[in-house]
mmCIF file of C-alpha atoms in Angstrom:
data_model
loop_
_atom_site.group_PDB
_atom_site.id
_atom_site.type_symbol
_atom_site.label_atom_id
_atom_site.label_comp_id
_atom_site.label_asym_id
_atom_site.label_seq_id
_atom_site.Cartn_x
_atom_site.Cartn_y
_atom_site.Cartn_z
ATOM 1 C CA UNK A 1 -27.505 4.957 28.929
ATOM 2 C CA UNK A 2 -27.011 1.224 28.378
ATOM 3 C CA UNK A 3 -28.968 -1.005 30.757
ATOM 4 C CA UNK A 4 -27.610 -4.561 30.795
ATOM 5 C CA UNK A 5 -28.887 -7.177 33.218
ATOM 6 C CA UNK A 6 -25.976 -7.090 35.652
ATOM 7 C CA UNK A 7 -27.285 -10.099 37.574
ATOM 8 C CA UNK A 8 -26.383 -12.271 34.598
ATOM 9 C CA UNK A 9 -22.795 -10.955 34.442
ATOM 10 C CA UNK A 10 -20.172 -12.651 36.570
ATOM 11 C CA UNK A 11 -16.673 -11.350 37.261
ATOM 12 C CA UNK A 12 -14.063 -14.096 37.478
ATOM 13 C CA UNK A 13 -11.094 -14.273 39.795
ATOM 14 C CA UNK A 14 -8.966 -13.167 36.849
ATOM 15 C CA UNK A 15 -11.294 -10.199 36.304
ATOM 16 C CA UNK A 16 -10.908 -9.046 39.904
ATOM 17 C CA UNK A 17 -7.142 -9.132 39.580
ATOM 18 C CA UNK A 18 -6.951 -7.710 36.084
ATOM 19 C CA UNK A 19 -9.318 -4.789 36.721
ATOM 20 C CA UNK A 20 -8.435 -4.074 40.341
ATOM 21 C CA UNK A 21 -7.555 -0.441 39.605
ATOM 22 C CA UNK A 22 -11.009 0.031 38.102
ATOM 23 C CA UNK A 23 -12.777 -1.798 40.893
ATOM 24 C CA UNK A 24 -11.403 0.477 43.609
ATOM 25 C CA UNK A 25 -12.710 3.545 41.778
ATOM 26 C CA UNK A 26 -16.090 4.466 43.322
ATOM 27 C CA UNK A 27 -17.200 5.692 39.874
ATOM 28 C CA UNK A 28 -16.611 2.223 38.413
ATOM 29 C CA UNK A 29 -16.672 -0.480 41.058
ATOM 30 C CA UNK A 30 -17.982 -4.003 40.506
ATOM 31 C CA UNK A 31 -21.173 -2.900 38.756
ATOM 32 C CA UNK A 32 -19.242 -0.632 36.403
ATOM 33 C CA UNK A 33 -16.831 -3.388 35.490
ATOM 34 C CA UNK A 34 -19.775 -5.686 34.819
ATOM 35 C CA UNK A 35 -21.180 -3.018 32.477
ATOM 36 C CA UNK A 36 -17.900 -2.941 30.575
ATOM 37 C CA UNK A 37 -17.871 -6.738 30.338
ATOM 38 C CA UNK A 38 -21.459 -6.768 29.063
ATOM 39 C CA UNK A 39 -20.861 -4.039 26.479
ATOM 40 C CA UNK A 40 -20.227 -4.416 22.764
ATOM 41 C CA UNK A 41 -18.400 -1.748 20.748
ATOM 42 C CA UNK A 42 -17.918 -1.544 16.982
ATOM 43 C CA UNK A 43 -14.825 0.291 15.768
ATOM 44 C CA UNK A 44 -14.930 1.361 12.145
ATOM 45 C CA UNK A 45 -11.302 1.455 11.079
ATOM 46 C CA UNK A 46 -8.227 0.092 12.830
ATOM 47 C CA UNK A 47 -5.817 2.809 11.722
ATOM 48 C CA UNK A 48 -4.541 5.940 13.422
ATOM 49 C CA UNK A 49 -7.565 6.519 15.657
ATOM 50 C CA UNK A 50 -8.631 2.893 15.906
ATOM 51 C CA UNK A 51 -5.233 1.755 17.170
ATOM 52 C CA UNK A 52 -5.130 3.549 20.550
ATOM 53 C CA UNK A 53 -8.846 3.305 21.240
ATOM 54 C CA UNK A 54 -8.895 -0.432 20.549
ATOM 55 C CA UNK A 55 -5.934 -0.991 22.841
ATOM 56 C CA UNK A 56 -7.570 0.881 25.705
ATOM 57 C CA UNK A 57 -11.037 -0.576 25.174
ATOM 58 C CA UNK A 58 -9.576 -4.068 25.254
ATOM 59 C CA UNK A 59 -7.518 -3.261 28.345
ATOM 60 C CA UNK A 60 -10.588 -1.746 30.038
ATOM 61 C CA UNK A 61 -12.458 -5.026 29.779
ATOM 62 C CA UNK A 62 -14.984 -4.437 26.989
ATOM 63 C CA UNK A 63 -16.618 -7.827 26.498
ATOM 64 C CA UNK A 64 -17.060 -7.729 22.724
ATOM 65 C CA UNK A 65 -15.269 -5.596 20.167
ATOM 66 C CA UNK A 66 -16.116 -5.540 16.464
ATOM 67 C CA UNK A 67 -13.672 -4.345 13.809
ATOM 68 C CA UNK A 68 -14.540 -3.093 10.338
ATOM 69 C CA UNK A 69 -11.550 -2.753 8.013
ATOM 70 C CA UNK A 70 -10.449 -4.068 4.623
ATOM 71 C CA UNK A 71 -6.946 -2.575 4.396
ATOM 72 C CA UNK A 72 -3.538 -4.167 4.861
ATOM 73 C CA UNK A 73 -0.687 -2.947 7.071
ATOM 74 C CA UNK A 74 1.798 -0.714 5.268
ATOM 75 C CA UNK A 75 5.166 0.561 6.493
ATOM 76 C CA UNK A 76 3.825 4.115 6.368
ATOM 77 C CA UNK A 77 1.133 3.128 8.910
ATOM 78 C CA UNK A 78 3.600 2.257 11.663
ATOM 79 C CA UNK A 79 4.391 5.893 12.540
ATOM 80 C CA UNK A 80 0.967 6.285 14.151
ATOM 81 C CA UNK A 81 -1.040 3.038 13.962
ATOM 82 C CA UNK A 82 0.482 1.550 17.084
ATOM 83 C CA UNK A 83 -1.714 -1.537 17.241
ATOM 84 C CA UNK A 84 0.230 -2.904 14.240
ATOM 85 C CA UNK A 85 3.852 -4.029 14.130
ATOM 86 C CA UNK A 86 6.530 -4.503 11.504
ATOM 87 C CA UNK A 87 5.919 -8.252 11.343
ATOM 88 C CA UNK A 88 2.346 -7.557 10.176
ATOM 89 C CA UNK A 89 3.268 -5.426 7.148
ATOM 90 C CA UNK A 90 1.433 -6.745 4.100
ATOM 91 C CA UNK A 91 -1.186 -8.549 6.180
ATOM 92 C CA UNK A 92 -4.804 -7.565 6.961
ATOM 93 C CA UNK A 93 -5.148 -4.845 9.570
ATOM 94 C CA UNK A 94 -8.066 -6.503 11.327
ATOM 95 C CA UNK A 95 -6.064 -9.704 11.830
ATOM 96 C CA UNK A 96 -3.176 -7.675 13.210
ATOM 97 C CA UNK A 97 -5.518 -5.722 15.490
ATOM 98 C CA UNK A 98 -7.249 -8.876 16.715
ATOM 99 C CA UNK A 99 -3.904 -10.475 17.532
ATOM 100 C CA UNK A 100 -2.874 -7.473 19.633
ATOM 101 C CA UNK A 101 -6.273 -7.151 21.353
ATOM 102 C CA UNK A 102 -6.226 -10.789 22.430
ATOM 103 C CA UNK A 103 -2.667 -10.402 23.659
ATOM 104 C CA UNK A 104 -3.877 -7.590 25.912
ATOM 105 C CA UNK A 105 -7.136 -9.264 26.885
ATOM 106 C CA UNK A 106 -7.626 -12.915 25.866
ATOM 107 C CA UNK A 107 -11.152 -12.851 27.329
ATOM 108 C CA UNK A 108 -12.423 -10.243 24.869
ATOM 109 C CA UNK A 109 -14.585 -11.500 22.015
ATOM 110 C CA UNK A 110 -13.323 -9.974 18.774
ATOM 111 C CA UNK A 111 -15.622 -9.945 15.724
ATOM 112 C CA UNK A 112 -14.019 -9.269 12.351
ATOM 113 C CA UNK A 113 -15.827 -7.598 9.465
ATOM 114 C CA UNK A 114 -13.230 -7.586 6.694
ATOM 115 C CA UNK A 115 -15.167 -5.414 4.296
ATOM 116 C CA UNK A 116 -15.705 -1.845 3.246
ATOM 117 C CA UNK A 117 -18.643 -0.366 5.149
ATOM 118 C CA UNK A 118 -21.383 0.453 2.651
ATOM 119 C CA UNK A 119 -25.052 1.343 2.482
ATOM 120 C CA UNK A 120 -25.709 -2.332 1.722
ATOM 121 C CA UNK A 121 -24.082 -3.751 4.853
ATOM 122 C CA UNK A 122 -23.893 -0.943 7.431
ATOM 123 C CA UNK A 123 -27.214 -1.564 9.173
ATOM 124 C CA UNK A 124 -26.621 -5.310 9.444
ATOM 125 C CA UNK A 125 -23.133 -4.815 10.885
ATOM 126 C CA UNK A 126 -23.913 -1.958 13.280
ATOM 127 C CA UNK A 127 -27.190 -3.244 14.720
ATOM 128 C CA UNK A 128 -25.454 -5.896 16.827
ATOM 129 C CA UNK A 129 -23.410 -3.421 18.879
ATOM 130 C CA UNK A 130 -24.183 -0.993 21.697
ATOM 131 C CA UNK A 131 -21.839 1.799 20.611
ATOM 132 C CA UNK A 132 -20.095 2.725 17.357
ATOM 133 C CA UNK A 133 -16.699 4.443 17.317
ATOM 134 C CA UNK A 134 -15.846 6.263 14.088
ATOM 135 C CA UNK A 135 -12.156 5.943 13.284
ATOM 136 C CA UNK A 136 -12.519 6.622 9.559
ATOM 137 C CA UNK A 137 -10.707 9.177 7.425
ATOM 138 C CA UNK A 138 -13.125 10.027 4.613
ATOM 139 C CA UNK A 139 -16.389 11.912 4.324
ATOM 140 C CA UNK A 140 -18.564 9.254 2.617
ATOM 141 C CA UNK A 141 -17.943 6.736 5.416
ATOM 142 C CA UNK A 142 -18.469 9.360 8.119
ATOM 143 C CA UNK A 143 -21.874 10.311 6.721
ATOM 144 C CA UNK A 144 -22.748 6.644 6.260
ATOM 145 C CA UNK A 145 -21.740 5.811 9.844
ATOM 146 C CA UNK A 146 -23.711 8.752 11.171
ATOM 147 C CA UNK A 147 -26.889 7.961 9.263
ATOM 148 C CA UNK A 148 -26.788 4.270 10.175
ATOM 149 C CA UNK A 149 -26.336 5.182 13.854
ATOM 150 C CA UNK A 150 -29.280 7.586 13.668
ATOM 151 C CA UNK A 151 -31.508 4.968 12.062
ATOM 152 C CA UNK A 152 -30.492 2.361 14.651
ATOM 153 C CA UNK A 153 -30.343 4.819 17.579
ATOM 154 C CA UNK A 154 -26.713 4.011 18.410
ATOM 155 C CA UNK A 155 -24.235 6.446 20.030
ATOM 156 C CA UNK A 156 -21.505 7.464 17.576
ATOM 157 C CA UNK A 157 -18.180 8.420 19.165
ATOM 158 C CA UNK A 158 -16.440 10.591 16.584
ATOM 159 C CA UNK A 159 -12.867 11.735 16.076
ATOM 160 C CA UNK A 160 -10.795 13.170 13.249
ATOM 161 C CA UNK A 161 -7.192 14.264 12.795
ATOM 162 C CA UNK A 162 -5.091 16.268 10.342
ATOM 163 C CA UNK A 163 -1.503 17.431 10.641
ATOM 164 C CA UNK A 164 -1.313 18.816 14.233
ATOM 165 C CA UNK A 165 -5.021 19.266 14.895
ATOM 166 C CA UNK A 166 -7.751 16.931 16.028
ATOM 167 C CA UNK A 167 -11.361 16.991 17.146
ATOM 168 C CA UNK A 168 -13.705 14.693 18.999
ATOM 169 C CA UNK A 169 -17.335 14.579 20.085
ATOM 170 C CA UNK A 170 -20.220 12.175 20.709
ATOM 171 C CA UNK A 171 -23.045 12.098 18.189
ATOM 172 C CA UNK A 172 -26.594 10.773 18.438
ATOM 173 C CA UNK A 173 -26.579 10.315 22.205
ATOM 174 C CA UNK A 174 -29.466 11.157 24.528
ATOM 175 C CA UNK A 175 -31.078 13.535 22.048
ATOM 176 C CA UNK A 176 -27.832 15.277 21.174
ATOM 177 C CA UNK A 177 -26.662 16.407 17.720
ATOM 178 C CA UNK A 178 -25.419 14.146 14.985
ATOM 179 C CA UNK A 179 -22.703 14.539 12.352
ATOM 180 C CA UNK A 180 -25.011 16.390 9.972
ATOM 181 C CA UNK A 181 -25.463 19.124 12.565
ATOM 182 C CA UNK A 182 -21.713 19.742 12.407
ATOM 183 C CA UNK A 183 -21.370 19.249 8.647
ATOM 184 C CA UNK A 184 -24.740 19.662 6.889
ATOM 185 C CA UNK A 185 -23.038 19.300 3.502
ATOM 186 C CA UNK A 186 -19.755 17.613 2.562
ATOM 187 C CA UNK A 187 -16.932 19.815 1.272
ATOM 188 C CA UNK A 188 -16.124 19.645 -2.447
ATOM 189 C CA UNK A 189 -13.900 16.646 -3.279
ATOM 190 C CA UNK A 190 -10.229 17.519 -2.945
ATOM 191 C CA UNK A 191 -10.800 20.640 -0.861
ATOM 192 C CA UNK A 192 -9.747 18.908 2.358
ATOM 193 C CA UNK A 193 -6.387 17.141 1.878
ATOM 194 C CA UNK A 194 -5.976 13.643 3.233
ATOM 195 C CA UNK A 195 -3.338 12.735 5.802
ATOM 196 C CA UNK A 196 -1.455 11.045 2.951
ATOM 197 C CA UNK A 197 -1.173 14.457 1.274
ATOM 198 C CA UNK A 198 -0.926 16.786 4.270
ATOM 199 C CA UNK A 199 0.688 14.535 6.876
ATOM 200 C CA UNK A 200 -0.223 13.917 10.504
ATOM 201 C CA UNK A 201 1.696 13.954 13.770
ATOM 202 C CA UNK A 202 1.712 10.357 14.965
ATOM 203 C CA UNK A 203 1.038 11.046 18.646
ATOM 204 C CA UNK A 204 -1.984 13.176 17.737
ATOM 205 C CA UNK A 205 -3.783 9.937 16.859
ATOM 206 C CA UNK A 206 -3.091 8.669 20.361
ATOM 207 C CA UNK A 207 -4.540 11.753 22.002
ATOM 208 C CA UNK A 208 -7.766 11.850 19.989
ATOM 209 C CA UNK A 209 -8.142 8.062 19.953
ATOM 210 C CA UNK A 210 -7.837 7.802 23.731
ATOM 211 C CA UNK A 211 -10.372 10.594 24.124
ATOM 212 C CA UNK A 212 -12.749 8.522 21.995
ATOM 213 C CA UNK A 213 -12.031 5.514 24.201
ATOM 214 C CA UNK A 214 -12.706 7.618 27.301
ATOM 215 C CA UNK A 215 -16.059 8.794 25.974
ATOM 216 C CA UNK A 216 -17.011 5.243 25.029
ATOM 217 C CA UNK A 217 -16.274 4.002 28.547
ATOM 218 C CA UNK A 218 -18.210 6.910 30.094
ATOM 219 C CA UNK A 219 -21.263 6.073 27.989
ATOM 220 C CA UNK A 220 -21.078 2.418 29.042
ATOM 221 C CA UNK A 221 -20.764 3.406 32.695
ATOM 222 C CA UNK A 222 -23.674 5.835 32.353
ATOM 223 C CA UNK A 223 -21.594 8.829 33.448
ATOM 224 C CA UNK A 224 -22.702 12.418 32.745
ATOM 225 C CA UNK A 225 -20.769 15.177 30.999
ATOM 226 C CA UNK A 226 -19.904 13.317 27.819
ATOM 227 C CA UNK A 227 -18.868 15.283 24.758
ATOM 228 C CA UNK A 228 -22.409 15.099 23.377
ATOM 229 C CA UNK A 229 -23.269 18.658 22.347
ATOM 230 C CA UNK A 230 -19.637 19.705 22.651
ATOM 231 C CA UNK A 231 -16.975 19.618 19.935
ATOM 232 C CA UNK A 232 -13.540 19.376 21.506
ATOM 233 C CA UNK A 233 -10.751 20.853 19.379
ATOM 234 C CA UNK A 234 -7.076 20.183 20.070
ATOM 235 C CA UNK A 235 -3.965 21.834 18.648
ATOM 236 C CA UNK A 236 -0.828 19.849 19.414
ATOM 237 C CA UNK A 237 1.609 22.585 18.357
ATOM 238 C CA UNK A 238 0.061 25.113 20.734
ATOM 239 C CA UNK A 239 -0.868 22.393 23.266
ATOM 240 C CA UNK A 240 -4.312 23.934 23.599
ATOM 241 C CA UNK A 241 -7.796 22.511 23.922
ATOM 242 C CA UNK A 242 -10.906 24.504 23.150
ATOM 243 C CA UNK A 243 -14.565 23.645 22.929
ATOM 244 C CA UNK A 244 -17.476 24.592 20.704
ATOM 245 C CA UNK A 245 -21.126 23.996 21.525
ATOM 246 C CA UNK A 246 -23.117 21.801 19.140
ATOM 247 C CA UNK A 247 -26.879 21.758 18.973
ATOM 248 C CA UNK A 248 -29.327 19.762 16.864
ATOM 249 C CA UNK A 249 -30.471 21.724 13.841
ATOM 250 C CA UNK A 250 -34.277 21.965 14.081
ATOM 251 C CA UNK A 251 -34.624 22.139 10.287
ATOM 252 C CA UNK A 252 -32.167 19.430 9.340
ATOM 253 C CA UNK A 253 -33.479 16.811 6.893
ATOM 254 C CA UNK A 254 -34.899 13.683 8.485
ATOM 255 C CA UNK A 255 -32.709 10.610 7.880
ATOM 256 C CA UNK A 256 -35.068 7.930 6.581
ATOM 257 C CA UNK A 257 -32.731 5.570 4.734
ATOM 258 C CA UNK A 258 -29.145 5.067 3.696
ATOM 259 C CA UNK A 259 -28.135 6.603 0.382
ATOM 260 C CA UNK A 260 -25.246 6.511 -2.094
ATOM 261 C CA UNK A 261 -22.658 8.380 -0.015
ATOM 262 C CA UNK A 262 -19.996 8.478 -2.705
ATOM 263 C CA UNK A 263 -22.531 10.269 -4.898
ATOM 264 C CA UNK A 264 -23.630 12.497 -2.014
ATOM 265 C CA UNK A 265 -20.024 13.606 -1.473
ATOM 266 C CA UNK A 266 -19.459 14.196 -5.186
ATOM 267 C CA UNK A 267 -16.790 11.518 -5.599
ATOM 268 C CA UNK A 268 -17.978 9.988 -8.927
ATOM 269 C CA UNK A 269 -18.507 13.435 -10.410
ATOM 270 C CA UNK A 270 -15.018 14.542 -9.401
ATOM 271 C CA UNK A 271 -13.472 11.323 -10.710
ATOM 272 C CA UNK A 272 -15.284 11.709 -14.029
ATOM 273 C CA UNK A 273 -14.117 15.302 -14.350
ATOM 274 C CA UNK A 274 -10.554 14.277 -13.496
ATOM 275 C CA UNK A 275 -10.665 11.422 -16.008
ATOM 276 C CA UNK A 276 -11.933 13.737 -18.736
ATOM 277 C CA UNK A 277 -9.266 16.258 -17.830
ATOM 278 C CA UNK A 278 -6.521 13.638 -18.075
ATOM 279 C CA UNK A 279 -7.957 12.207 -21.299
ATOM 280 C CA UNK A 280 -7.486 15.618 -22.870
ATOM 281 C CA UNK A 281 -3.971 15.936 -21.473
ATOM 282 C CA UNK A 282 -0.776 14.588 -22.944
ATOM 283 C CA UNK A 283 0.933 12.071 -20.661
ATOM 284 C CA UNK A 284 4.204 10.200 -20.502
ATOM 285 C CA UNK A 285 5.441 7.243 -18.479
ATOM 286 C CA UNK A 286 8.345 7.426 -16.055
ATOM 287 C CA UNK A 287 10.430 5.224 -18.382
ATOM 288 C CA UNK A 288 9.820 7.720 -21.189
ATOM 289 C CA UNK A 289 10.823 10.517 -18.843
ATOM 290 C CA UNK A 290 14.003 8.630 -17.894
ATOM 291 C CA UNK A 291 14.909 8.234 -21.571
ATOM 292 C CA UNK A 292 14.351 11.946 -22.109
ATOM 293 C CA UNK A 293 16.489 12.874 -19.113
ATOM 294 C CA UNK A 294 19.293 10.596 -20.345
ATOM 295 C CA UNK A 295 19.235 12.152 -23.817
ATOM 296 C CA UNK A 296 20.939 15.354 -24.848
ATOM 297 C CA UNK A 297 17.612 17.111 -25.358
ATOM 298 C CA UNK A 298 17.301 20.580 -23.871
ATOM 299 C CA UNK A 299 13.922 21.547 -25.282
ATOM 300 C CA UNK A 300 11.906 20.729 -22.165
ATOM 301 C CA UNK A 301 11.385 21.845 -18.581
ATOM 302 C CA UNK A 302 10.466 19.433 -15.767
ATOM 303 C CA UNK A 303 8.609 20.882 -12.792
ATOM 304 C CA UNK A 304 7.715 19.223 -9.495
ATOM 305 C CA UNK A 305 4.465 20.558 -7.988
ATOM 306 C CA UNK A 306 4.697 18.799 -4.605
ATOM 307 C CA UNK A 307 5.341 20.619 -1.349
ATOM 308 C CA UNK A 308 8.905 21.538 -0.290
ATOM 309 C CA UNK A 309 9.022 18.957 2.519
ATOM 310 C CA UNK A 310 8.052 16.241 0.022
ATOM 311 C CA UNK A 311 10.817 17.427 -2.304
ATOM 312 C CA UNK A 312 13.276 17.061 0.582
ATOM 313 C CA UNK A 313 12.284 13.387 0.929
ATOM 314 C CA UNK A 314 12.785 12.474 -2.708
ATOM 315 C CA UNK A 315 13.171 14.217 -6.057
ATOM 316 C CA UNK A 316 13.728 13.479 -9.726
ATOM 317 C CA UNK A 317 17.014 14.867 -11.077
ATOM 318 C CA UNK A 318 16.607 18.121 -12.957
ATOM 319 C CA UNK A 319 13.132 18.939 -11.651
ATOM 320 C CA UNK A 320 12.342 22.491 -10.584
ATOM 321 C CA UNK A 321 10.117 22.756 -7.513
ATOM 322 C CA UNK A 322 7.022 24.938 -8.011
ATOM 323 C CA UNK A 323 4.408 23.808 -5.453
ATOM 324 C CA UNK A 324 0.812 23.485 -6.588
ATOM 325 C CA UNK A 325 -0.468 26.020 -4.000
ATOM 326 C CA UNK A 326 1.773 28.656 -5.612
ATOM 327 C CA UNK A 327 0.348 27.824 -9.038
ATOM 328 C CA UNK A 328 -3.200 27.949 -7.632
ATOM 329 C CA UNK A 329 -2.640 31.427 -6.186
ATOM 330 C CA UNK A 330 -0.920 32.611 -9.365
ATOM 331 C CA UNK A 331 2.474 33.233 -7.773
ATOM 332 C CA UNK A 332 4.012 30.207 -9.494
ATOM 333 C CA UNK A 333 2.486 30.863 -12.901
ATOM 334 C CA UNK A 334 4.993 33.582 -13.839
ATOM 335 C CA UNK A 335 7.843 31.306 -12.778
ATOM 336 C CA UNK A 336 6.559 28.614 -15.130
ATOM 337 C CA UNK A 337 6.216 31.184 -17.919
ATOM 338 C CA UNK A 338 9.864 32.163 -17.468
ATOM 339 C CA UNK A 339 10.967 28.538 -17.633
ATOM 340 C CA UNK A 340 9.129 27.684 -20.859
ATOM 341 C CA UNK A 341 10.566 30.471 -22.975
ATOM 342 C CA UNK A 342 11.966 29.654 -26.409
ATOM 343 C CA UNK A 343 9.225 27.113 -27.010
ATOM 344 C CA UNK A 344 10.384 24.643 -24.385
ATOM 345 C CA UNK A 345 8.029 21.794 -23.612
ATOM 346 C CA UNK A 346 6.563 21.696 -20.091
ATOM 347 C CA UNK A 347 6.522 18.399 -18.152
ATOM 348 C CA UNK A 348 5.056 18.157 -14.652
ATOM 349 C CA UNK A 349 5.080 15.522 -11.944
ATOM 350 C CA UNK A 350 3.922 15.120 -8.347
ATOM 351 C CA UNK A 351 3.638 12.156 -5.976
ATOM 352 C CA UNK A 352 1.181 10.064 -7.999
ATOM 353 C CA UNK A 353 -0.003 12.215 -10.910
ATOM 354 C CA UNK A 354 -3.119 13.942 -9.581
ATOM 355 C CA UNK A 355 -1.717 17.258 -8.410
ATOM 356 C CA UNK A 356 0.479 17.665 -11.495
ATOM 357 C CA UNK A 357 -2.572 17.142 -13.717
ATOM 358 C CA UNK A 358 -4.384 19.815 -11.735
ATOM 359 C CA UNK A 359 -1.432 22.198 -12.076
ATOM 360 C CA UNK A 360 -1.260 21.678 -15.836
ATOM 361 C CA UNK A 361 -4.997 22.311 -16.160
ATOM 362 C CA UNK A 362 -4.634 25.605 -14.284
ATOM 363 C CA UNK A 363 -1.714 26.657 -16.473
ATOM 364 C CA UNK A 364 -3.621 25.738 -19.640
ATOM 365 C CA UNK A 365 -6.751 27.603 -18.572
ATOM 366 C CA UNK A 366 -5.053 30.718 -17.191
ATOM 367 C CA UNK A 367 -2.103 31.422 -19.486
ATOM 368 C CA UNK A 368 -2.511 28.891 -22.286
ATOM 369 C CA UNK A 369 0.536 26.793 -21.407
ATOM 370 C CA UNK A 370 -0.044 23.153 -22.311
ATOM 371 C CA UNK A 371 2.082 20.451 -20.752
ATOM 372 C CA UNK A 372 2.685 16.734 -20.322
ATOM 373 C CA UNK A 373 1.805 14.920 -17.135
ATOM 374 C CA UNK A 374 4.031 12.161 -15.740
ATOM 375 C CA UNK A 375 1.883 9.113 -15.044
ATOM 376 C CA UNK A 376 2.220 7.817 -11.486
ATOM 377 C CA UNK A 377 4.556 10.618 -10.430
ATOM 378 C CA UNK A 378 7.601 10.028 -8.265
ATOM 379 C CA UNK A 379 5.983 6.932 -6.737
ATOM 380 C CA UNK A 380 6.117 5.261 -10.174
ATOM 381 C CA UNK A 381 9.658 6.604 -10.650
ATOM 382 C CA UNK A 382 10.742 4.812 -7.479
ATOM 383 C CA UNK A 383 8.963 1.578 -8.429
ATOM 384 C CA UNK A 384 9.953 1.416 -12.103
ATOM 385 C CA UNK A 385 13.103 3.495 -12.605
ATOM 386 C CA UNK A 386 15.129 4.045 -9.445
ATOM 387 C CA UNK A 387 14.326 1.956 -6.370
ATOM 388 C CA UNK A 388 16.802 3.962 -4.278
ATOM 389 C CA UNK A 389 14.331 6.872 -4.306
ATOM 390 C CA UNK A 390 12.340 6.685 -1.034
ATOM 391 C CA UNK A 391 8.582 6.235 -1.128
ATOM 392 C CA UNK A 392 6.377 7.961 1.436
#
């Protein structure tokens, strides 16, 4: 529980009017609103989860909000990152978020940390705040945030989303578990698809983000029954909530310092393996592919290894859809073998080149079919060959 000196906090006439619906709640009242005004919250990320929680924390009267982000607003963000608007596309997310926060609550102090959170800066940034809210979307930053909160004894309000499912809990609060109790080891790189690969229902971010905001406010108010020790799982398609108990692992390693979290999660190793794989693989540019497609050549086969819904968005003329998951399970391998009869050359593409390289490696290793990877995939095709092809 946070224990500010409430005698030093004054509510203004504007505060009484602005927060009147809080003030008449016995569970909040004047003292509770003073706690909110005295509190400082650091939000790591101002994207899908950060957007709704920042809006509600600002509206609730949090006195100081810190933002950590280094990204810019993209059109693809607007489907779920509701703190940003079309006029902010191409501009820094934290500037966009600050503008919206101050529009909601001009009396909130907004601190901007336009940087990538790292082992070098995390402790310095986090130490100045009462509570940390994790709105990140990658494992290295989640482990980093967790470990820094443990070292500094800060509550860590956690949420994550993917497709139609989300989860939320509170870590490192009043002796409760931390992130390493839920995930002692990170999954292998690439095993868990990102939202950019698998998609996410926009409103799911709002549900999980507002739950994070709710838990943050409860901690500030000193209310019981937080999600500490409980992992809340939500399925939007089924409209069902369920809960799992979390307990501290008595034999978990003691966190004594921050480490190299990219290394811990196997990112450099995976990138090196991917680079070596692509170095040993024949590649072609999208302009070379266009020239081939425009020629009279018929000694090649072009396959698209993206998912069917991606193919429906955009496709390259003449490409045959064989999704990577089908190649990974072996079901698509025989289809490829049928296509490359009579010595035809195999060419593969995906969204940006990674999945097609993986598919070609599988085909080479399993049935000895070598192929050529299209650099940059259909994203490069849209940017360099045909701008009418939608990007996503």
